[in-house]
Coordinates of C-alpha atoms in Angstrom, one line a residue:
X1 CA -107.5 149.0 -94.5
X2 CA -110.0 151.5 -93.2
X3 CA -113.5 151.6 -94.5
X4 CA -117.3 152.1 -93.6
X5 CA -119.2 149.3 -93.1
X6 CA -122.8 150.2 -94.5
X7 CA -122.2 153.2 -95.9
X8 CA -120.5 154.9 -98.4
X9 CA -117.7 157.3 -97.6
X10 CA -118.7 160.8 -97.3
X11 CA -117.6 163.0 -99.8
X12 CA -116.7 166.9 -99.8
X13 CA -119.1 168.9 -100.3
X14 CA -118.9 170.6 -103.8
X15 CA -117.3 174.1 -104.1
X16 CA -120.1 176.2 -104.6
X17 CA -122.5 174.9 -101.8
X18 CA -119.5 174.8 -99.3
X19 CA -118.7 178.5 -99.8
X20 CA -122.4 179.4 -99.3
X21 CA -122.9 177.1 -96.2
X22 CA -119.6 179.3 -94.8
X23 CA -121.1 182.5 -96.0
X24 CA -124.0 181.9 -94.4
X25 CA -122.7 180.7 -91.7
X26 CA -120.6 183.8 -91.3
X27 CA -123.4 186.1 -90.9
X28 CA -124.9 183.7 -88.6
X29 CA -122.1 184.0 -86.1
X30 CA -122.1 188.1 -86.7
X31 CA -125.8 188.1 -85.6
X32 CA -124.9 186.4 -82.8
X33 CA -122.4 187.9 -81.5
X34 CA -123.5 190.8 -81.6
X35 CA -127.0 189.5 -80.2
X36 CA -129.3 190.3 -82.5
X37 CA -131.0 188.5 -85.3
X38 CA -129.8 190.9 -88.1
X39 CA -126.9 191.6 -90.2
X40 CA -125.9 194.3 -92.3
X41 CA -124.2 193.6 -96.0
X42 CA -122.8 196.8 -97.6
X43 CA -121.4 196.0 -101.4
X44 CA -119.1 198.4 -103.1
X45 CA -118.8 199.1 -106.7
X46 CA -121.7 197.0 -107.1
X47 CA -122.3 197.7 -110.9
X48 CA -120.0 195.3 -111.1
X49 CA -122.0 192.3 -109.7
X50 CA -123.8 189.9 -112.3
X51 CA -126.7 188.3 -112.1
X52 CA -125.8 185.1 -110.9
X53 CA -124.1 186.5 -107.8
X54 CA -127.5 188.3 -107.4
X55 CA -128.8 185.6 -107.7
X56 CA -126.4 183.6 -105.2
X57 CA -126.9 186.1 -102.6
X58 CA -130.9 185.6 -102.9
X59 CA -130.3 182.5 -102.2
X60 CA -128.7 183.2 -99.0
X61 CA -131.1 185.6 -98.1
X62 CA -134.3 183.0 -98.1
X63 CA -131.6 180.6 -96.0
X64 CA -131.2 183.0 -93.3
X65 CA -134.8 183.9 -93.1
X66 CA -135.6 180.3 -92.9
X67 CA -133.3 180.0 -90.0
X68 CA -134.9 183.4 -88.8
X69 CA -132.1 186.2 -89.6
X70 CA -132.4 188.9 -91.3
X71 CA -129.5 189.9 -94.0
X72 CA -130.0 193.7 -95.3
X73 CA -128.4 194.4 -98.7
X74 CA -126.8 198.3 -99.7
X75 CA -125.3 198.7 -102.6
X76 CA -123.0 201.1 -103.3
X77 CA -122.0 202.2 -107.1
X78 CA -121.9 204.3 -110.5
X79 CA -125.5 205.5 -112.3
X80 CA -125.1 202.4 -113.8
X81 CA -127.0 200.5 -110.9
X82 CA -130.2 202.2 -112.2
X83 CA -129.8 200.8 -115.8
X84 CA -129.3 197.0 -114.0
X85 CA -132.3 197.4 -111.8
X86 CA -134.3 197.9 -115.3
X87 CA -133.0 195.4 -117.0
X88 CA -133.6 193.3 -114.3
X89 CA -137.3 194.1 -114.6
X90 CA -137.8 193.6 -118.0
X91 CA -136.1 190.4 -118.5
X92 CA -138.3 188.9 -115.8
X93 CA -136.4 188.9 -113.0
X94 CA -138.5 192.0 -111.4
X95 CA -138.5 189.8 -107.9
X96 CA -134.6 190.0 -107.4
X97 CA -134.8 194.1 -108.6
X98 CA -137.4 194.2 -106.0
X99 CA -135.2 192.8 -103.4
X100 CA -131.9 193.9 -103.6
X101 CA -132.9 198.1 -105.3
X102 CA -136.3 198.7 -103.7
X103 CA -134.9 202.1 -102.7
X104 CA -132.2 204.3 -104.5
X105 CA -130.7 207.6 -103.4
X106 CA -127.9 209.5 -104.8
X107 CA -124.5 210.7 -103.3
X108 CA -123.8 214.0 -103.6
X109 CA -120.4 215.8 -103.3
X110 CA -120.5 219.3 -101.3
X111 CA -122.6 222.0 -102.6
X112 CA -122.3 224.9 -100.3
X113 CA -119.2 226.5 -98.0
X114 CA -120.4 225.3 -94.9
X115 CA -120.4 222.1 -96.0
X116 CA -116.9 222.5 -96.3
X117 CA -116.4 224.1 -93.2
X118 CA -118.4 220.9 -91.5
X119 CA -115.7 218.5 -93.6
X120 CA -112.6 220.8 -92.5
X121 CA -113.8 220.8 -89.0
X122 CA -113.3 217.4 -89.2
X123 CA -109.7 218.2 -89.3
X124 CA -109.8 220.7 -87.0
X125 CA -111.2 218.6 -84.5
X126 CA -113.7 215.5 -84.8
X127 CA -110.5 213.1 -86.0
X128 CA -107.6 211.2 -84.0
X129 CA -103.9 210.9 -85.1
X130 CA -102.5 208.3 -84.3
X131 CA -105.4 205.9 -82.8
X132 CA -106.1 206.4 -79.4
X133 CA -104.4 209.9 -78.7
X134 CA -107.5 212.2 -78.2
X135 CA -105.6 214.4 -80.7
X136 CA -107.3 215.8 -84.0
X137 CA -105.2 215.6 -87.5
X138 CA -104.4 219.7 -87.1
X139 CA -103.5 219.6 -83.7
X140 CA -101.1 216.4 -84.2
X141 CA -99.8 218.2 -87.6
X142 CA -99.8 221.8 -86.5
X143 CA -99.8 221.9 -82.9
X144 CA -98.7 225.8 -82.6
X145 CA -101.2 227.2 -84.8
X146 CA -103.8 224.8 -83.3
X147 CA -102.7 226.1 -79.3
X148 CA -103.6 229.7 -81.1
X149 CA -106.6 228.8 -81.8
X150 CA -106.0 228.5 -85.5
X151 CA -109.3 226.1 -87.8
X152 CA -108.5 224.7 -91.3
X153 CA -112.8 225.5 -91.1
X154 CA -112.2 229.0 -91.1
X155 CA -110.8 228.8 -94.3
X156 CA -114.0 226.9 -96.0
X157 CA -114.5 230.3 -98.0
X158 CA -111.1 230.5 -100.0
X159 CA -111.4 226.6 -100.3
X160 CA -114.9 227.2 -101.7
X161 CA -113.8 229.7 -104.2
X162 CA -110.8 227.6 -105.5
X163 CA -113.5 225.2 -106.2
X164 CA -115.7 227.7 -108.7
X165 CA -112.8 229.6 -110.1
X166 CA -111.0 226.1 -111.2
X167 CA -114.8 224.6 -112.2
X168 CA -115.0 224.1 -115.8
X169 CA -117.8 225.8 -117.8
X170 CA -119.3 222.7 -118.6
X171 CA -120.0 222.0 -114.3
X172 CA -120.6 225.2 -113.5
X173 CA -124.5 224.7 -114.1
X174 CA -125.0 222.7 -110.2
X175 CA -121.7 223.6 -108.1
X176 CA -120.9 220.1 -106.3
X177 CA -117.4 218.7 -105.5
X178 CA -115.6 215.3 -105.2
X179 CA -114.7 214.7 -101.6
X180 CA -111.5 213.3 -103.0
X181 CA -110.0 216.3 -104.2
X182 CA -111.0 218.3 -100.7
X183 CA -109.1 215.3 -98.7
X184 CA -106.0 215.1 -101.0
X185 CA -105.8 219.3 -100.9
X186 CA -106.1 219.5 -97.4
X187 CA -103.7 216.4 -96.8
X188 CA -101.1 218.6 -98.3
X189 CA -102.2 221.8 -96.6
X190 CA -101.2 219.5 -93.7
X191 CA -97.9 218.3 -94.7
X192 CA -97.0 221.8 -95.5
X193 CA -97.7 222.9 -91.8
X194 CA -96.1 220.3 -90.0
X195 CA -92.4 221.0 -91.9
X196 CA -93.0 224.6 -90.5
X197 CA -94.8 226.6 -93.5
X198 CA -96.5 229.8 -92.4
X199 CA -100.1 229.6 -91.8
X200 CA -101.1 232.3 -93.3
X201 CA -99.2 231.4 -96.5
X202 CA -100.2 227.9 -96.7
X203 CA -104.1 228.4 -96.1
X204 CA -104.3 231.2 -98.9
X205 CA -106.6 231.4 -101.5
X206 CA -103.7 230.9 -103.7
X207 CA -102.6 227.8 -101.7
X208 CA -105.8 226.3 -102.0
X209 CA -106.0 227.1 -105.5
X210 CA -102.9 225.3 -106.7
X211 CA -103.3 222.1 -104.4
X212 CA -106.6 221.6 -106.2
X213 CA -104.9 221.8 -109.6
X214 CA -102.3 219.7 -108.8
X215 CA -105.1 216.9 -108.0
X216 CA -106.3 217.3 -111.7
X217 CA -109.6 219.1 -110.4
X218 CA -110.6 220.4 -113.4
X219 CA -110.6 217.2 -115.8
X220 CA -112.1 215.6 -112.9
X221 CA -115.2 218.0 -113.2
X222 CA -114.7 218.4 -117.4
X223 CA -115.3 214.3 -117.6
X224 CA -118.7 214.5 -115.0
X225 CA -120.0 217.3 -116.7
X226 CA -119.8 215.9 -120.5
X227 CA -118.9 212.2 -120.2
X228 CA -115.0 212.5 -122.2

């Protein structure tokens, strides 16, 4: 019979504490190999952490400056961030609101057309489809029109006013659009082009107009603008 003369046996190490010591040591071993003494934690949807995972990750935080790292916290999410960094100070728990929402800024969608033109041109040319083909999402979907020198960012002025004619009156106050609905309009623009639908067809006004309606635009807009 095996045993440890001496000593007790060790024991695992509880749940929570192991899944820290890993964590931690996970952003040890990205520091490293990327030779520097920093690391970068980007949280989506974060409205939806608690407190004690706040609190969890402060905990980690002090670790890895102890052991001379630094862990840098953005958090991405809804308005509703704002109300949890003041609830956080009031309740008396101002250091973690300190630590983790010193700074805020807001996302905003596109407000003007060459905004849109600098998204499309994206398309048109800053993009590569498939992976490693040095070829953009228009040229690999519409090749033709792309050897004539055709731009889905020439177009950024019927796209733009698709946008305002389908806006409800309840948005109409500060014009700015959801990315979403640009990438999921212009993803069909796309399909449409590479089954062999005429340009100038397919990039109308009209075109534009009913690909954005088809991605339920204007509830989108109505349930920013008034909440329901």
């Amino acid at each position: 019979m095996s045993g440890y003369a001496g000593a007790s046996p060790p024991t695992k190490s509880p749940k929570k504490a192991e899944g820290i010591y890993l964590c931690k040591q996970r952003f040890i071993a990205l520091a490293n190999n990327a030779k520097r003494n920093y690391v970068m934690l980007i949280i989506d949807e974060a409205q939806d952490i608690t407190f004690r995972e706040w609190k969890w990750l402060l905990g980690i935080q002090n670790d890895l400056d102890y052991e001379g790292y630094l862990l840098s916290v953005f958090s991405v999410g809804s308005h509703q961030l704002n109300y949890r960094h003041e609830y956080m100070a009031i309740t008396g728990n101002a250091h973690v609101a300190a630590r983790f929402m010193a700074a805020h800024a807001r996302f905003h969608g596109l407000r003007s057309q060459d905004e849109i033109a600098y998204v499309l041109n994206g398309y048109d040319i800053d993009s590569e489809w498939p992976p490693g083909s040095s070829v953009s999402y228009l040229q690999y979907f519409a090749p033709g029109e792309f050897r004539e020198g055709r731009r889905l960012a020439d177009c950024a002025g019927q796209l733009w006013k698709a946008f305002v004619e389908l806006s409800p009156e309840s948005a109409r106050r500060h014009f700015e659009f959801p990315m979403q609905h640009i990438a999921r309009a212009t993803e069909a623009i796309l399909f449409q082009l590479a089954v062999g639908e005429a340009w100038d067809e397919v990039t109308s006004y009209e075109s534009w107009l009913r690909e954005l309606a088809k991605s339920n635009f204007s509830d989108h807009m109505r349930i920013i603008a008034t909440g329901n």
